[in-house]
Coordinates of C-alpha atoms in Angstrom, one line a residue:
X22 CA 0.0 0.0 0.0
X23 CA 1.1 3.1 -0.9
X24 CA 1.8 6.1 1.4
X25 CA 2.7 9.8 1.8
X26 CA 6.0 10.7 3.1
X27 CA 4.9 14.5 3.7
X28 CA 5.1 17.5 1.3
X29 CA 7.9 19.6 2.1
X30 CA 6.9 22.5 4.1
X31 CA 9.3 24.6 1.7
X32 CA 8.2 24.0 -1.8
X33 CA 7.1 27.1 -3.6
X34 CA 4.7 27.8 -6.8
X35 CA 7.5 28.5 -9.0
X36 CA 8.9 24.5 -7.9
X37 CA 5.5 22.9 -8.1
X38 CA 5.3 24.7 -11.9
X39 CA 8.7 23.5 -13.0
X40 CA 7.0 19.9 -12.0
X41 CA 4.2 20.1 -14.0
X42 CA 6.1 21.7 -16.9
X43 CA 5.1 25.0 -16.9
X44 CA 8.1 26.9 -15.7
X45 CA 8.3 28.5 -19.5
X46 CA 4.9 30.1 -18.7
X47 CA 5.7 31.3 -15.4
X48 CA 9.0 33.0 -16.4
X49 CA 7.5 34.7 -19.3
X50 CA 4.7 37.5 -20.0
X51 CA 2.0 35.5 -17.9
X52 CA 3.7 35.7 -14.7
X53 CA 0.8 37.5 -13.5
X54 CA -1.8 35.1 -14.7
X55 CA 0.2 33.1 -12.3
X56 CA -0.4 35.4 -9.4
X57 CA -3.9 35.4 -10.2
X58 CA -4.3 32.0 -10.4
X59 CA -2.0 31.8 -7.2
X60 CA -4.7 33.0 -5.1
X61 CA -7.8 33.0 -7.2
X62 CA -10.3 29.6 -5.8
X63 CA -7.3 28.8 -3.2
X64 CA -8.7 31.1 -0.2
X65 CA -5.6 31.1 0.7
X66 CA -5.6 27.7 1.9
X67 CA -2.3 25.1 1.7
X68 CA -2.2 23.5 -1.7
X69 CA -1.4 20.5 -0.1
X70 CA -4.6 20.3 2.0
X71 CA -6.4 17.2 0.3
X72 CA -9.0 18.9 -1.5
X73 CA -12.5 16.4 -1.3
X74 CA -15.3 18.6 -3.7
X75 CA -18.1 19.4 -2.3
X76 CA -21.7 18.6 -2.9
X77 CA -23.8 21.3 -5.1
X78 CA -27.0 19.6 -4.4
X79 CA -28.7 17.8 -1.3
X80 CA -27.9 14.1 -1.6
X81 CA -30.2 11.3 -1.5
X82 CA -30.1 7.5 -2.4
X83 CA -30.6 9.0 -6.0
X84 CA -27.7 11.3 -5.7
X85 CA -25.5 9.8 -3.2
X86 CA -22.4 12.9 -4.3
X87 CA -25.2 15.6 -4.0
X88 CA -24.6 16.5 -8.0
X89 CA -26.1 19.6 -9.4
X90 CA -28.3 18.3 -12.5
X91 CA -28.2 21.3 -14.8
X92 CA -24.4 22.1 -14.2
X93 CA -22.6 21.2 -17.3
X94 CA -19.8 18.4 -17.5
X95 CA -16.8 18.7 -19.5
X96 CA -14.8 15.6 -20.0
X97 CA -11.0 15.3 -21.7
X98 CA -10.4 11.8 -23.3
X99 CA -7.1 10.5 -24.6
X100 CA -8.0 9.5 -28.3
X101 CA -5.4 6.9 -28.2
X102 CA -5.7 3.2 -28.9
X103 CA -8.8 3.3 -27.1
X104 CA -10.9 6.1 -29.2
X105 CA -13.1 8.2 -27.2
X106 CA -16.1 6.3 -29.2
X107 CA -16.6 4.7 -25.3
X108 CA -17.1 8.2 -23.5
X109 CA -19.5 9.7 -26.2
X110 CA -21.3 6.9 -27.0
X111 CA -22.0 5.2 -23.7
X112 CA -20.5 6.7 -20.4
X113 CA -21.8 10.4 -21.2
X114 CA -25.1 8.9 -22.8
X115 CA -25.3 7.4 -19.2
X116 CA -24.9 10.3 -17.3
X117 CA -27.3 12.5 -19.5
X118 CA -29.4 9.9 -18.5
X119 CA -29.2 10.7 -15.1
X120 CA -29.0 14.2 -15.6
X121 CA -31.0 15.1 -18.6
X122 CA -30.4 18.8 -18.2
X123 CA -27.0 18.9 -18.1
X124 CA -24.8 19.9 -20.8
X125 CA -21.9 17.8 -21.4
X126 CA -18.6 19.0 -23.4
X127 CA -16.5 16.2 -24.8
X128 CA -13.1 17.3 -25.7
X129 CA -10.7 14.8 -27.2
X130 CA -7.1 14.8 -27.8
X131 CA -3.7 12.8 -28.2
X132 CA -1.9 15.6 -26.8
X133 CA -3.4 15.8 -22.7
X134 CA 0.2 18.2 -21.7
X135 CA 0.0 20.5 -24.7
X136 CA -3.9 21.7 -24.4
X137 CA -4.3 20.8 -20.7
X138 CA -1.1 22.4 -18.7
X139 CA -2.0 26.0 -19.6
X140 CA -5.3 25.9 -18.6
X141 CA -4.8 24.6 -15.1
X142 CA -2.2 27.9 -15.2
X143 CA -5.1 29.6 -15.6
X144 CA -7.9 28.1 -13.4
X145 CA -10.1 26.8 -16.3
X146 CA -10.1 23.4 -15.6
X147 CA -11.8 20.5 -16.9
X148 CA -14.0 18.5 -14.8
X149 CA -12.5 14.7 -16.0
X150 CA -9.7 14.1 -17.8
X151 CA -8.2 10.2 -19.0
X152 CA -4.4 11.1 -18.6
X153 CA -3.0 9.0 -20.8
X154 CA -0.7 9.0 -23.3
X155 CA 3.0 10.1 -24.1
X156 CA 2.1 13.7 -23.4
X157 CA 0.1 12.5 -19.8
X158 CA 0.7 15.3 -16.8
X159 CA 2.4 14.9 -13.9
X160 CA -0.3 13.6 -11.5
X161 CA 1.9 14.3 -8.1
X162 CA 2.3 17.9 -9.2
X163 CA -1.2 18.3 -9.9
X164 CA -2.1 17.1 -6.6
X165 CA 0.4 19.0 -4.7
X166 CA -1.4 22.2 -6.3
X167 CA -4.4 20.9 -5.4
X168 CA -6.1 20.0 -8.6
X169 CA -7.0 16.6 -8.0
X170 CA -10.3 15.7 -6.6
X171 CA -9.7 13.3 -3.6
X172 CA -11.8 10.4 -4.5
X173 CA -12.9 8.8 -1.5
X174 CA -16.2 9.9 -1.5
X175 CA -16.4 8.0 -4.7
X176 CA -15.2 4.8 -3.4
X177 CA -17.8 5.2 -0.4
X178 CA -20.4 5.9 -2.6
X179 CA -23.2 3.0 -3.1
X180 CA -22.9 1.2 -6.3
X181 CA -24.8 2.2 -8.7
X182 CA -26.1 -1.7 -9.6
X183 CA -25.9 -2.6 -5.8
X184 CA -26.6 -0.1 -3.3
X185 CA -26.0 -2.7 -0.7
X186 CA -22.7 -2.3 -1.7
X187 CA -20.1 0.6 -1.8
X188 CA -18.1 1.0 -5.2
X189 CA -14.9 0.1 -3.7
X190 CA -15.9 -3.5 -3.0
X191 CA -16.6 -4.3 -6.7
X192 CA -13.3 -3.4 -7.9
X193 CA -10.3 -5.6 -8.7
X194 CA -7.8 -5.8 -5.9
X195 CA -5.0 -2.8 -6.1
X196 CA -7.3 -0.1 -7.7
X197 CA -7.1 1.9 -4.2
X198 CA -3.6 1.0 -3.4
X199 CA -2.8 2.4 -6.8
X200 CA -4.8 5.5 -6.4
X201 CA -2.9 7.1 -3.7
X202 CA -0.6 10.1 -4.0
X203 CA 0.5 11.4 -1.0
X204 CA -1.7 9.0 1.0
X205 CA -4.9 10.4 -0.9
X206 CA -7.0 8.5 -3.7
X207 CA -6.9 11.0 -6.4
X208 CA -6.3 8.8 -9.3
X209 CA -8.8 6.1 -10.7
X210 CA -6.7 3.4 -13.4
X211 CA -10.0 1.6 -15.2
X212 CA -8.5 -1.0 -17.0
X213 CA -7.0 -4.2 -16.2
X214 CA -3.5 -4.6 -18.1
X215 CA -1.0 -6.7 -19.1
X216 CA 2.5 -6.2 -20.1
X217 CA 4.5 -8.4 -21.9
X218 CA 5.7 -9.9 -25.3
X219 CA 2.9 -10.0 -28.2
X220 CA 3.7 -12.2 -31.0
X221 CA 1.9 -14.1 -33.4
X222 CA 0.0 -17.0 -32.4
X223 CA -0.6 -18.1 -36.4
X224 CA 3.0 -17.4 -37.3
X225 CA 4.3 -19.6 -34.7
X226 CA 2.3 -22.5 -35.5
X227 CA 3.1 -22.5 -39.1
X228 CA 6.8 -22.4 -38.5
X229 CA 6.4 -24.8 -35.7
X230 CA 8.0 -22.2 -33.5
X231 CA 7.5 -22.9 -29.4
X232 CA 7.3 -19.3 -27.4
X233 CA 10.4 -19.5 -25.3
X234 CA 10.3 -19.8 -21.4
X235 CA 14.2 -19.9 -21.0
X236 CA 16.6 -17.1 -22.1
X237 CA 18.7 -19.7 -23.7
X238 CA 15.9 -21.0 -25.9
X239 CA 14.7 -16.7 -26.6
X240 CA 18.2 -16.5 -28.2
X241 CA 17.9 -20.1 -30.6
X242 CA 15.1 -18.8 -31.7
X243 CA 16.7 -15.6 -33.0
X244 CA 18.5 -17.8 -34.5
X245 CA 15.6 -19.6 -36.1
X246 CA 13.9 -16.2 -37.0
X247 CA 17.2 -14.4 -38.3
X248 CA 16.9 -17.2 -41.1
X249 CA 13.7 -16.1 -41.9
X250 CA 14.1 -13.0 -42.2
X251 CA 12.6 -11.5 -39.0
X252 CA 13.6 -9.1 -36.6
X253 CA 13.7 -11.3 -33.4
X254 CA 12.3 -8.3 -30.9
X255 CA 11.7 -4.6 -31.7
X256 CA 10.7 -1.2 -29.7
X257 CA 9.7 1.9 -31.0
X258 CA 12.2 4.1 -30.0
X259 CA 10.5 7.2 -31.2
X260 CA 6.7 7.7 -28.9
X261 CA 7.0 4.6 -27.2
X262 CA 10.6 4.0 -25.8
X263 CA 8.9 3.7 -22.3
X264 CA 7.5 0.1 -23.7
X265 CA 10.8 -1.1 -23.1
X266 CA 11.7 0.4 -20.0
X267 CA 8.8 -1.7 -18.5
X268 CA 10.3 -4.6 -20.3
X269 CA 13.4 -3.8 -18.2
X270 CA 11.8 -3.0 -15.6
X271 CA 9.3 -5.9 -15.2
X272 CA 12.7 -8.5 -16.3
X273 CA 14.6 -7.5 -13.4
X274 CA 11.4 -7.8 -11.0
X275 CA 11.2 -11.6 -12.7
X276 CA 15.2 -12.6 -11.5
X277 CA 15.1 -10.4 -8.0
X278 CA 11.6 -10.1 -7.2
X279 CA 8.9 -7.6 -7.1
X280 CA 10.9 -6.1 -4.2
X281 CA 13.1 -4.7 -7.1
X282 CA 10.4 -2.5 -8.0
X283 CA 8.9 -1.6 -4.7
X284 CA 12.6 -0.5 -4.0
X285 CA 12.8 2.0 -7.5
X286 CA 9.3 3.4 -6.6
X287 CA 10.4 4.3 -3.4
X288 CA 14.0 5.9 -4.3
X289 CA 15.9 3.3 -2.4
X290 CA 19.7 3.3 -2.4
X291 CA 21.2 1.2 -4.9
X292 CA 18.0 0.2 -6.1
X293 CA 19.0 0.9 -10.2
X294 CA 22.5 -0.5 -9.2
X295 CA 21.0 -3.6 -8.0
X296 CA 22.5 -6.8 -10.0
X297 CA 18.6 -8.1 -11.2
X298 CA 18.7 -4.9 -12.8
X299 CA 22.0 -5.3 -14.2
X300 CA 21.0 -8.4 -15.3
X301 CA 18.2 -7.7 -16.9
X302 CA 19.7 -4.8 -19.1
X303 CA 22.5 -6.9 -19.7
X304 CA 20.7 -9.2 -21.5
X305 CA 17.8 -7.3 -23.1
X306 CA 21.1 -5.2 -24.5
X307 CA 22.8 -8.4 -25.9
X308 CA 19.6 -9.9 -27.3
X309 CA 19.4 -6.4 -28.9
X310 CA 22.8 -6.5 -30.7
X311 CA 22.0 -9.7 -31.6
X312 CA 19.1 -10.0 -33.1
X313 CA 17.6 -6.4 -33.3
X314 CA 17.6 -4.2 -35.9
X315 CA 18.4 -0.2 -35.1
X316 CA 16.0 0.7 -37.8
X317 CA 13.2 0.3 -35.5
X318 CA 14.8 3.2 -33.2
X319 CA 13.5 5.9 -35.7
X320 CA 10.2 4.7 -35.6
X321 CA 7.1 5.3 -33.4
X322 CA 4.7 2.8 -32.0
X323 CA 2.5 2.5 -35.0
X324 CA 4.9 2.1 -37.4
X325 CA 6.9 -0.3 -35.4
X326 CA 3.1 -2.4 -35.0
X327 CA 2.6 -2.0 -38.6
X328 CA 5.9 -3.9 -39.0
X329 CA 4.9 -6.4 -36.3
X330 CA 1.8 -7.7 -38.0
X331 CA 3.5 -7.8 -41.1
X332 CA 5.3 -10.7 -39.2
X333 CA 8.8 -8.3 -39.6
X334 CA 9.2 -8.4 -35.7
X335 CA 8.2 -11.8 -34.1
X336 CA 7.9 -10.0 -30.4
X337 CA 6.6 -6.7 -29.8
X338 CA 6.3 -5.4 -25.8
X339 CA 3.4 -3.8 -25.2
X340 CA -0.1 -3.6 -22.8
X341 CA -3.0 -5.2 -23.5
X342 CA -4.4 -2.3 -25.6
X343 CA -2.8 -3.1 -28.6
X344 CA -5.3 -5.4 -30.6
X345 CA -7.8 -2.9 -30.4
X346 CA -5.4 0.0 -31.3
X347 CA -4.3 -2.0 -34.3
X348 CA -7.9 -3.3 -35.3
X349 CA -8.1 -1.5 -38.5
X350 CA -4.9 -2.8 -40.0
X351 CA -4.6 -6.3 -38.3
X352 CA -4.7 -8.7 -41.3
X353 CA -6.5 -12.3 -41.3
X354 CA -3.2 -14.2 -40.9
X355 CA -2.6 -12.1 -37.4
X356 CA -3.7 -13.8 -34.5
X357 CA -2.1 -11.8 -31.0
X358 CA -0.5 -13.8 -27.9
X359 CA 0.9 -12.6 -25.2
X360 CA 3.8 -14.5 -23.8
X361 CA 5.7 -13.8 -20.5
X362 CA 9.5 -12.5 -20.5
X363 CA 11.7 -15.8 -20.6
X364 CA 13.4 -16.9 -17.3
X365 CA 16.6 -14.8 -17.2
X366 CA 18.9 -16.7 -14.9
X367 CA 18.2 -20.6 -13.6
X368 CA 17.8 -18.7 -10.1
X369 CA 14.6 -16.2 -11.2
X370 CA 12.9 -15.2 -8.0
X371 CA 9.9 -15.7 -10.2
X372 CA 8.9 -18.7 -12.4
X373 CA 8.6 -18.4 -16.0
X374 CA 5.0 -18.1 -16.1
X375 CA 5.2 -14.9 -13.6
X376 CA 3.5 -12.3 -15.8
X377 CA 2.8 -8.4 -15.1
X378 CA -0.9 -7.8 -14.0
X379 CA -1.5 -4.3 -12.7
X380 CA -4.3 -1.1 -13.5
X381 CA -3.6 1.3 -16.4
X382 CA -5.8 4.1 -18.2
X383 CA -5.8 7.2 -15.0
X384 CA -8.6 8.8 -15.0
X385 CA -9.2 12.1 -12.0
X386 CA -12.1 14.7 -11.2
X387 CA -10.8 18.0 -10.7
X388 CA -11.2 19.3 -7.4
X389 CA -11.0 23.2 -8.7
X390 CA -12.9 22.8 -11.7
X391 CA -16.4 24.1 -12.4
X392 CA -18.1 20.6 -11.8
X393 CA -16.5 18.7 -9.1
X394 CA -19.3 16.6 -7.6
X395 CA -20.5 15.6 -11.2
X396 CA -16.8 14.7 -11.9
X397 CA -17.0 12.2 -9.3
X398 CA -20.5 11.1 -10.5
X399 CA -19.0 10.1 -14.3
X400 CA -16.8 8.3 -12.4
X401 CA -19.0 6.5 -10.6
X402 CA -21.0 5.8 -13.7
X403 CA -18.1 4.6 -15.3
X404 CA -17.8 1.8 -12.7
X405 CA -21.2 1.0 -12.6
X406 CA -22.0 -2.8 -14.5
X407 CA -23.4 -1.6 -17.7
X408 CA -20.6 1.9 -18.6
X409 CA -17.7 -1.1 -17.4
X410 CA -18.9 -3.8 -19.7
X411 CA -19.7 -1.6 -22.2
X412 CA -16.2 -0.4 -22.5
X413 CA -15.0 -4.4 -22.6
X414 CA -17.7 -4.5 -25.6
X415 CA -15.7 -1.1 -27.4
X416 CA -12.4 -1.3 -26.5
X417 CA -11.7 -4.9 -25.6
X418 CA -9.4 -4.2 -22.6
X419 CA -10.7 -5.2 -19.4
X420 CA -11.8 -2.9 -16.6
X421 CA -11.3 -3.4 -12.6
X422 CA -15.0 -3.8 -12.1
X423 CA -15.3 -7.2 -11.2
X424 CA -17.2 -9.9 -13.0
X425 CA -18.4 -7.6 -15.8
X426 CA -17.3 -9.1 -18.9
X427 CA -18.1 -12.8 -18.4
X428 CA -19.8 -14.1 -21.6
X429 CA -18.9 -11.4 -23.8
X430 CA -17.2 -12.5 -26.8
X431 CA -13.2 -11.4 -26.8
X432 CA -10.9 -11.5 -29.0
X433 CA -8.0 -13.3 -29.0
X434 CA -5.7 -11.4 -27.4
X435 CA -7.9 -10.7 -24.7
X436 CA -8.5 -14.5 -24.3
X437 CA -4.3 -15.1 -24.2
X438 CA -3.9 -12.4 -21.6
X439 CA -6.4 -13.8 -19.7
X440 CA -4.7 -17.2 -19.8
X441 CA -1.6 -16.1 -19.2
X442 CA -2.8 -14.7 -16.0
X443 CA -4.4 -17.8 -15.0
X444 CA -1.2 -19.7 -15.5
X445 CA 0.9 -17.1 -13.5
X446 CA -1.6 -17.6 -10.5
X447 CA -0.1 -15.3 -7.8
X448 CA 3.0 -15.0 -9.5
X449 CA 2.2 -11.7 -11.0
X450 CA 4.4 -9.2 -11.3
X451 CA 3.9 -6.0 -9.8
X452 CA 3.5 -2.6 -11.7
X453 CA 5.8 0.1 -11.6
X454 CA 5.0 3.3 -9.8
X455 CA 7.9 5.7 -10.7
X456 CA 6.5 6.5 -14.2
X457 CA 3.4 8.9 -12.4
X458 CA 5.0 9.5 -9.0
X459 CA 8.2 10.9 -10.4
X460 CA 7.8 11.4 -14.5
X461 CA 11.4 13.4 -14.4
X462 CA 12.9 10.0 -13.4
X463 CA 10.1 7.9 -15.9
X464 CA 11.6 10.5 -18.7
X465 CA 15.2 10.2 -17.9
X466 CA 14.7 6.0 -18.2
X467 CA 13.3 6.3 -21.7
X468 CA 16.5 8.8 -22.9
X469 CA 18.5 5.9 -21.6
X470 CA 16.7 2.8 -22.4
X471 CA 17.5 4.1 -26.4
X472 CA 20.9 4.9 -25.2
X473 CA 22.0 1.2 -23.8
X474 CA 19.9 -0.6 -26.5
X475 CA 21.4 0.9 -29.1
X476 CA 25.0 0.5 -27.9
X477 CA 25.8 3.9 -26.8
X478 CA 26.1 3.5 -23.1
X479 CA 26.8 -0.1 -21.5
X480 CA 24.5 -1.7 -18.9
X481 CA 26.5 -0.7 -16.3
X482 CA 26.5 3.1 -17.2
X483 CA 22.9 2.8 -17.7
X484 CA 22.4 1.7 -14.0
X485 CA 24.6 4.3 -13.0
X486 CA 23.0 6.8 -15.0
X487 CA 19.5 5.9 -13.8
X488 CA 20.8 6.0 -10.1
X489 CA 22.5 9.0 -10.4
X490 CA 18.9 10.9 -11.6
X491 CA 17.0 8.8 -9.0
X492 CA 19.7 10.3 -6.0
X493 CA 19.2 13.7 -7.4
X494 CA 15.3 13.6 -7.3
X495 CA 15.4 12.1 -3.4
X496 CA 17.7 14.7 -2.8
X497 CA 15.3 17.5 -4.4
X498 CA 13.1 18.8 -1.2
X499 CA 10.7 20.6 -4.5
X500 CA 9.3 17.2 -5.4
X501 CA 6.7 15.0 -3.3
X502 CA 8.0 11.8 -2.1
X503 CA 5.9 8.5 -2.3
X504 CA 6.4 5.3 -0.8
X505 CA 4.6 1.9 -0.9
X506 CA 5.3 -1.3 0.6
X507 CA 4.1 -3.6 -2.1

């Protein structure tokens, strides 16, 4: 569980800014927008006072979150892999259901950082926002200004198909562990994922190929694939290089175990210099020299998927997304499996089946936007039975609400993850929490995950490098420290 280590007492606007990216703004002709916004909604309270929105209506069974029903609702949705076809074409029908006088705007957008950072400079805020994607905000900084609606009130709400029941009991386990910053839920992750190795399940069963479970059997099959013409493994080292930094990540967690990870989340010493970290670069960095191809570092994600269902790249790491992101060009002859990372060493803390099973797709209310109580109510809707399964139905990815998509018809890939996590039992591999807790640090690891892959730094300068940037960030009393114990 995850848990605050206090917000320094010293840390200023200008610090808090720089975090969130917007130091260009503040140093330049709308410093005094900054002022404004400094004390404009803030009452001069402490920015790092949880902030829990209030209702605008009286609450009933109804209306457990007291929602206003003519205030209007605008929502921000990542148009990424997933579309935004779920939000206007079920969640928000759902909640004009509810609230048939409200006006909802839907904004969508691949670039979250570039249209939302100057607006929550300036205090007009959106009332949900799916942070997602390579241009997502920094969470932590938004909640150390105070932007993020704290979302227990949510979690104690009554579900919305079982009032006998609060919402927090039908979610998957870890949704609430993972929603803590600074000790407060502020962030809801919807979706179920998996992270691992995607191949195809039709290739391999015409060339009679077996997915690997050792590392020694990973690297005869380059072998086997190298004759044929295909790129073993690939990464897109343009807008996506942070693929394979879980890769490395979630490797070293398989040969040390998940206390590797627990130990880089929470800026312990040594904890890039530790040798399952070593060992796992080492490796992925041979493997590349071997049987990679630098080509693929030019390219972004959906080139480099293009290429993988063209059967150029036999494995592709990825989240569980990525059948439904590449629907429109997934050919007949493409069937996607997921396949854990191969045992590294014969002394793995985890078995080979030992696959990564955490929550993904961060969704958060804003606590200073126009709408905060009906922020929390899409929400709710969201993880009610019919908005959860519907977005199974759209997206094929799996939400946390539990039970929701049994008997729906998935496809493929959805059915391998599924089994994968069934064969890893409780051998499941923890997710990483340095990527939204600290995304300086999350940033510096894609820079050099391209550097040690394509031969420009060696594993052990890598480590070093990555420890050197986690020390500094420990050391830097301007940026909120996190800690979990699992």
């Amino acid at each position: 569980m995850s848990q605050s280590t206090g917000m320094p007492g010293e840390m200023n606007r200008r610090q808090l800014l720089r975090r969130i990216g917007l130091t260009a703004l503040a140093a330049g002709p709308g410093a005094g927008l900054l002022s404004a916004c400094a004390t404009a909604g803030s009452g001069g309270a402490d920015a790092r006072t949880p902030a829990t929105p209030a209702a605008t209506a009286a609450t009933s069974a109804a209306n457990p979150l007291g929602v206003d029903p003519k205030k209007p609702l605008e929502v921000v949705i990542f148009n990424g892999g997933n579309g935004d076809g779920y939000a206007t074409g079920l969640h928000q029908p759902l909640y004009r259901k509810a609230y048939p006088q409200a006006e909802i705007k839907h904004v969508p957008t691949q670039k979250i950082g570039t249209q939302l950072r100057p607006r929550f400079v300036s205090g007009d805020v959106p009332d949900v926002v799916n942070n997602s994607g390579p241009e997502a905000l920094d969470m932590a900084a938004l909640a150390a200004e105070g932007h993020l609606a704290d979302l227990t009130a949510l979690f104690d709400a009554p579900s919305i198909d079982d009032p006998g029941k609060k919402v927090r009991d039908t979610l998957v386990g870890g949704v609430q562990e993972n929603s803590l910053i600074d000790g407060v839920p502020h962030v809801l992750n919807y979706t179920v994922a998996h992270r691992a190795l995607w191949y195809n399940a039709k290739l391999f069963a015409a060339k009679g190929w077996t997915v690997p479970k050792t590392w020694d059997a990973f690297l005869a099959l380059g072998e086997e694939a190298k004759k044929a013409g295909i790129t073993l493994f690939a990464y897109p080292g343009q807008v996506g290089p942070f693929y394979q930094v879980w890769n490395l990540v979630y490797t070293a967690a398989k040969i040390g175990g998940n206390q590797v990870i627990v130990d880089i989340d929470n800026l312990a010493d040594g904890a890039w210099t530790n040798p399952a970290v070593l060992a796992s670069v080492t490796a992925w960095a041979d493997l590349q020299a071997r049987y990679g191809d630098k080509a693929y570092f030019g390219l972004d994600h959906t080139q480099t998927q293009i290429k993988h269902l063209q059967d150029k790249v036999a494995f592709y790491p990825c989240g569980s997304w990525l059948e439904n992101e590449m629907a429109k060009d997934k050919p007949d002859s493409f069937e996607y499996a997921i396949a854990p990372v191969p045992s590294v060493t014969a002394t793995d803390k985890l078995p080979a089946e030992a696959i990564m099973v955490g929550v993904s797709e961060a969704f958060f209310a804003s606590a200073k936007g126009p709408n905060p109580a009906g922020g929390l109510e899409y929400l709710r809707i969201m993880l009610s039975r019919e908005g959860a399964r519907g977005y199974t139905e759209r997206t094929k990815n799996l939400t946390v609400v539990n039970g929701v998509a049994e008997g729906l018809d998935l496809p493929p890939a959805v059915r391998s993850a599924a089994k994968a996590q069934d064969a890893a039992g409780r051998n499941t591999i923890t997710d990483a929490r340095f990527e939204s807790w600290y995304k300086e640090l999350f940033d510096h690891s894609q820079t050099q995950t391209n550097a040690v892959m394509a031969g420009r730094v060696t594993p052990e300068q890598f480590c070093a490098n990555m420890q050197k940037k986690a020390d500094e960030i420990k050391k830097d009393s301007s940026v909120s420290k996190q800690t979990r114990s699992a």
